[in-house]
XYZ file of C-alpha atoms in Angstrom:
356
model
C 111.616 -40.115 -229.768
C 113.386 -37.195 -231.552
C 111.143 -34.666 -233.304
C 113.179 -34.998 -236.546
C 114.509 -37.843 -238.655
C 118.084 -36.555 -238.424
C 120.503 -39.087 -236.973
C 122.191 -36.319 -234.947
C 119.005 -35.047 -233.272
C 119.332 -37.381 -230.304
C 122.939 -36.302 -229.722
C 121.989 -32.608 -229.836
C 119.291 -33.159 -227.220
C 121.743 -34.904 -224.873
C 124.325 -32.120 -225.211
C 121.917 -29.437 -223.923
C 119.699 -31.045 -221.279
C 116.767 -28.931 -220.036
C 117.463 -26.115 -222.469
C 114.516 -24.731 -224.479
C 114.789 -23.485 -228.053
C 115.003 -19.687 -228.243
C 111.555 -19.294 -229.827
C 109.936 -20.980 -226.799
C 111.427 -18.509 -224.313
C 108.794 -15.820 -223.828
C 109.957 -12.527 -222.420
C 108.140 -11.567 -219.229
C 106.382 -8.197 -219.480
C 107.753 -5.517 -217.180
C 105.511 -4.521 -214.272
C 104.287 -0.960 -214.527
C 103.556 1.220 -211.539
C 99.929 2.165 -211.095
C 99.082 5.815 -211.651
C 98.198 6.189 -207.963
C 101.508 4.739 -206.766
C 103.451 6.789 -209.303
C 101.742 10.059 -208.383
C 102.151 9.398 -204.654
C 105.866 8.662 -205.082
C 106.229 11.768 -207.250
C 104.443 13.996 -204.728
C 106.574 12.775 -201.850
C 109.829 12.984 -203.799
C 109.015 16.567 -204.826
C 108.816 17.586 -201.166
C 111.891 15.602 -200.171
C 113.973 16.830 -203.111
C 112.946 20.461 -202.571
C 113.774 20.330 -198.858
C 117.231 21.645 -197.975
C 119.711 18.968 -196.937
C 120.096 19.117 -193.164
C 123.441 17.690 -191.987
C 121.842 16.673 -188.670
C 119.539 14.183 -190.457
C 121.168 10.782 -191.062
C 121.177 9.613 -194.690
C 120.638 5.994 -193.651
C 116.967 4.920 -193.295
C 117.622 2.842 -190.161
C 119.465 5.734 -188.491
C 116.553 8.061 -189.352
C 114.125 5.634 -187.702
C 116.377 5.395 -184.627
C 116.456 9.210 -184.408
C 112.670 9.418 -184.545
C 112.299 6.746 -181.867
C 114.688 8.698 -179.636
C 112.436 11.762 -180.003
C 109.378 9.630 -179.181
C 111.045 8.339 -176.012
C 111.877 11.888 -174.843
C 108.362 13.190 -175.561
C 106.889 10.241 -173.660
C 109.014 11.060 -170.586
C 108.163 14.788 -170.788
C 104.424 13.974 -170.868
C 104.682 11.607 -167.901
C 102.852 12.820 -164.750
C 105.627 11.218 -162.714
C 108.137 13.773 -164.013
C 108.145 16.371 -161.231
C 111.851 17.208 -161.001
C 112.799 20.462 -162.813
C 116.374 19.187 -163.148
C 115.265 15.967 -164.835
C 112.954 17.876 -167.171
C 115.773 20.235 -168.123
C 118.001 17.241 -168.925
C 115.328 15.835 -171.242
C 114.860 19.199 -172.975
C 118.616 19.543 -173.420
C 118.787 16.040 -174.872
C 115.971 16.874 -177.301
C 117.813 19.986 -178.441
C 121.035 17.996 -178.786
C 119.203 15.719 -181.228
C 118.123 18.751 -183.244
C 114.775 19.707 -181.730
C 111.290 19.413 -183.257
C 112.421 20.651 -186.678
C 114.929 17.822 -187.058
C 112.269 15.275 -186.047
C 109.887 16.596 -188.712
C 112.653 16.704 -191.344
C 113.493 13.074 -190.612
C 109.803 12.163 -190.981
C 109.578 13.929 -194.354
C 112.720 12.188 -195.600
C 111.051 8.844 -195.015
C 112.448 7.744 -191.690
C 109.009 7.318 -190.129
C 106.950 5.347 -192.645
C 103.981 5.294 -190.295
C 103.772 9.092 -190.247
C 101.190 9.462 -192.976
C 102.366 7.034 -195.657
C 101.334 3.677 -194.211
C 98.408 5.000 -192.149
C 96.938 6.819 -195.153
C 96.928 3.570 -197.150
C 94.817 1.862 -194.489
C 92.345 4.755 -194.439
C 92.035 4.850 -198.245
C 91.239 1.126 -198.238
C 88.422 1.702 -195.733
C 87.086 4.654 -197.751
C 86.846 2.437 -200.828
C 85.350 -0.515 -198.939
C 82.717 1.613 -197.188
C 82.187 3.910 -200.217
C 82.544 6.960 -197.987
C 81.458 10.193 -199.651
C 79.536 8.554 -202.500
C 76.166 8.839 -200.763
C 76.487 12.647 -200.927
C 75.932 12.448 -204.701
C 73.130 9.885 -204.541
C 70.297 12.344 -205.245
C 72.139 13.901 -208.191
C 72.864 10.503 -209.737
C 69.216 9.392 -209.545
C 68.121 12.244 -211.815
C 67.610 11.240 -215.441
C 70.411 12.413 -217.714
C 69.596 13.152 -221.353
C 72.211 13.178 -224.126
C 72.775 15.939 -226.659
C 72.057 14.762 -230.214
C 74.339 16.254 -232.869
C 73.360 16.953 -236.520
C 74.788 13.631 -237.687
C 72.723 11.802 -235.072
C 75.615 11.199 -232.656
C 74.619 11.186 -228.994
C 76.917 13.069 -226.626
C 76.352 12.282 -222.978
C 77.155 15.008 -220.434
C 80.070 14.411 -218.104
C 78.930 13.988 -214.497
C 81.345 15.724 -212.136
C 81.680 13.820 -208.872
C 82.216 15.782 -205.704
C 85.663 15.093 -204.262
C 85.854 13.587 -200.803
C 86.922 16.326 -198.372
C 89.528 15.442 -195.746
C 91.129 17.542 -193.006
C 94.609 16.180 -192.230
C 95.795 17.431 -188.834
C 99.543 17.318 -188.120
C 100.281 16.825 -191.827
C 103.928 18.087 -191.739
C 104.591 18.140 -195.524
C 101.071 17.202 -196.614
C 102.051 14.243 -198.830
C 99.974 11.491 -197.171
C 96.997 11.785 -199.559
C 98.721 13.511 -202.499
C 98.459 10.420 -204.674
C 94.659 10.286 -204.569
C 93.175 12.919 -206.911
C 89.623 12.096 -205.788
C 90.458 13.307 -202.255
C 90.498 17.059 -201.622
C 92.840 17.427 -198.650
C 93.242 20.422 -196.350
C 96.525 19.983 -194.479
C 97.392 21.809 -191.251
C 100.398 21.623 -188.941
C 102.024 23.667 -186.182
C 105.314 23.610 -188.110
C 104.460 23.059 -191.793
C 107.112 21.801 -194.211
C 105.388 22.778 -197.447
C 103.714 25.928 -198.736
C 100.313 24.234 -199.161
C 100.235 23.119 -195.502
C 98.475 25.729 -193.366
C 100.097 26.783 -190.086
C 97.407 26.157 -187.466
C 96.786 24.663 -184.074
C 93.840 22.251 -184.442
C 91.824 24.221 -181.857
C 92.382 27.490 -183.777
C 91.540 26.249 -187.266
C 88.359 28.067 -188.489
C 85.157 26.062 -188.006
C 83.041 25.712 -191.207
C 79.672 27.462 -191.175
C 77.847 25.345 -193.780
C 77.832 21.798 -195.127
C 79.623 22.805 -198.324
C 82.693 23.765 -196.276
C 82.567 20.784 -193.915
C 84.594 17.603 -194.264
C 83.824 13.939 -194.777
C 86.819 12.871 -192.677
C 89.088 14.416 -190.045
C 92.417 12.565 -189.714
C 94.333 12.594 -186.415
C 97.193 10.283 -187.359
C 99.806 10.153 -184.574
C 98.565 13.496 -183.270
C 96.775 12.791 -179.970
C 99.811 11.040 -178.492
C 101.962 14.143 -179.177
C 99.568 16.464 -177.331
C 101.123 17.265 -173.951
C 97.854 18.256 -172.244
C 95.867 15.229 -171.069
C 92.654 17.272 -171.185
C 93.353 18.556 -174.710
C 93.639 14.965 -175.907
C 90.033 14.512 -174.908
C 89.037 17.902 -176.330
C 90.373 16.789 -179.728
C 87.809 13.976 -179.839
C 84.983 16.422 -179.109
C 86.334 19.298 -181.222
C 86.525 17.128 -184.370
C 82.684 17.091 -184.540
C 82.705 20.783 -185.512
C 84.381 20.124 -188.870
C 82.369 17.131 -190.033
C 79.200 16.523 -191.984
C 76.424 14.752 -190.004
C 77.611 11.370 -191.337
C 81.314 12.262 -191.155
C 84.204 10.122 -189.933
C 87.110 10.600 -187.541
C 90.324 8.676 -188.236
C 92.687 8.089 -185.297
C 96.112 6.451 -185.298
C 98.059 5.842 -182.082
C 101.206 3.910 -181.193
C 100.002 0.442 -180.181
C 101.565 0.595 -176.660
C 99.202 3.513 -175.877
C 96.454 0.880 -175.600
C 98.294 -2.368 -174.919
C 100.829 -1.238 -172.310
C 99.289 1.815 -170.633
C 98.323 1.885 -166.982
C 95.282 3.994 -167.784
C 94.071 3.017 -171.252
C 93.087 -0.184 -173.056
C 91.189 -1.041 -176.237
C 87.941 -1.427 -174.296
C 88.360 1.790 -172.332
C 89.303 3.769 -175.446
C 86.237 2.371 -177.225
C 84.070 3.494 -174.286
C 85.626 6.985 -174.352
C 84.890 7.260 -178.081
C 81.292 6.163 -177.479
C 80.964 8.713 -174.678
C 82.253 11.547 -176.891
C 79.757 10.864 -179.695
C 81.444 8.244 -181.900
C 80.535 4.770 -183.135
C 83.475 2.507 -183.983
C 83.253 1.370 -187.621
C 86.638 -0.270 -188.203
C 89.733 -0.880 -186.083
C 93.004 -2.658 -186.729
C 96.270 -3.286 -184.900
C 99.562 -3.619 -186.744
C 102.879 -4.506 -185.135
C 103.402 -0.907 -183.948
C 100.214 1.090 -184.516
C 96.509 0.933 -183.762
C 94.053 2.314 -186.353
C 90.510 3.470 -185.566
C 87.837 4.719 -187.966
C 84.772 6.051 -186.173
C 81.639 7.835 -187.346
C 79.416 10.434 -185.703
C 76.473 9.216 -183.673
C 73.000 10.274 -184.720
C 70.358 11.998 -182.600
C 70.905 12.932 -178.948
C 74.304 11.273 -178.643
C 75.760 13.262 -181.560
C 78.177 15.229 -179.355
C 78.567 12.839 -176.451
C 76.892 12.055 -173.147
C 78.773 14.626 -171.040
C 80.515 12.007 -168.903
C 83.778 12.886 -167.171
C 86.644 10.455 -167.766
C 89.478 10.767 -165.231
C 92.767 8.961 -164.930
C 91.892 5.467 -163.662
C 94.212 2.483 -163.536
C 93.144 -0.375 -165.819
C 96.286 -2.521 -165.523
C 99.138 -2.612 -163.027
C 102.718 -3.782 -163.129
C 106.178 -2.394 -163.762
C 107.226 -1.236 -167.221
C 103.857 0.332 -168.063
C 103.561 3.705 -169.787
C 101.342 6.522 -168.477
C 99.448 7.426 -171.653
C 95.936 8.576 -170.818
C 93.069 10.568 -172.352
C 91.084 12.761 -169.941
C 87.584 13.985 -170.799
C 86.278 17.150 -169.068
C 83.099 18.271 -170.882
C 82.257 21.963 -170.745
C 85.848 23.126 -170.253
C 88.010 25.075 -172.703
C 91.130 23.745 -174.364
C 94.253 24.444 -172.332
C 96.571 27.055 -173.798
C 100.317 27.522 -173.464
C 100.954 23.863 -172.618
C 103.831 23.670 -175.119
C 105.544 26.603 -173.357
C 105.287 24.964 -169.941
C 108.549 23.122 -170.614
C 110.372 26.464 -170.827
C 108.959 27.422 -167.434
C 110.286 24.194 -165.901
C 113.658 24.755 -167.536
C 113.893 28.323 -166.152
C 112.900 27.071 -162.703
C 115.730 24.541 -162.832
C 118.193 27.265 -163.851
C 117.150 29.437 -160.876
C 117.680 26.540 -158.461
C 121.201 26.100 -159.836
């Protein structure tokens, strides 16, 4: 029945079927970006916008990703123990230079081609930090103390502001240092062999100064897509042991690897990697596999196993078959980190030139 006595009401309703009166159409409120998302986007855009435009870097996101994958494929072949031919190694090095070299790879990462390089992996870590309340127990004793307010002349009570200690994080291989820029409660120290921002310190992980007291130590050391880029198999293992030196007794180590390093390697699997971590003084707290990456958050063991059991882990086949990769982590306790591994490629290249 029409909502009015007008004889034309029924005709009006028929002429506009399903149409609501204007006053019933409520405008949907616009979604606002959270302060964290906005600050993270701003921090990353500042670095990208300030970086000089390199003509060798594709403007298209898909082409950037393809470029990065090409670099990954070359690095994988260079690190393979089966690569013994100086000529073949020289071809790979030439191909890497043709693509623009390491600098071009890092520039492409900064410009957003490799989302997993920091951006996506940092989000997973931040979620675990919040879930596990990492770093909050440091302030537990201070928070238990009774806090008294200051009473003003008019009787108003003014409560003192309690300053929380920021969570301290050492980000190794940070490139431009934007991964944790959007989280003001995280105090990040960023290091990289080839930094792309002034606040990123130029250091090899093994040369970065070791803290002497708990005030200088970190809650978390992040090795996101770092171990797989280390050419020395022994140094990969040394990284797991060396990380202990920078952490508080209850500190955490965060590791991100390409998923095929564990699912398609001849020498490494999830179970074997977990055993290696246990042997080097770590308890697995959280782990997660995405379509392309594997994420591991581990914490330091307590007591006698704090720095590992001293076991040697050699290259041992865990799965056979064609099409496997050769990624492996070797543990040699009591030995020093290998030096000059990055320059070994130049030696192979010169050897190939002499043979020609």
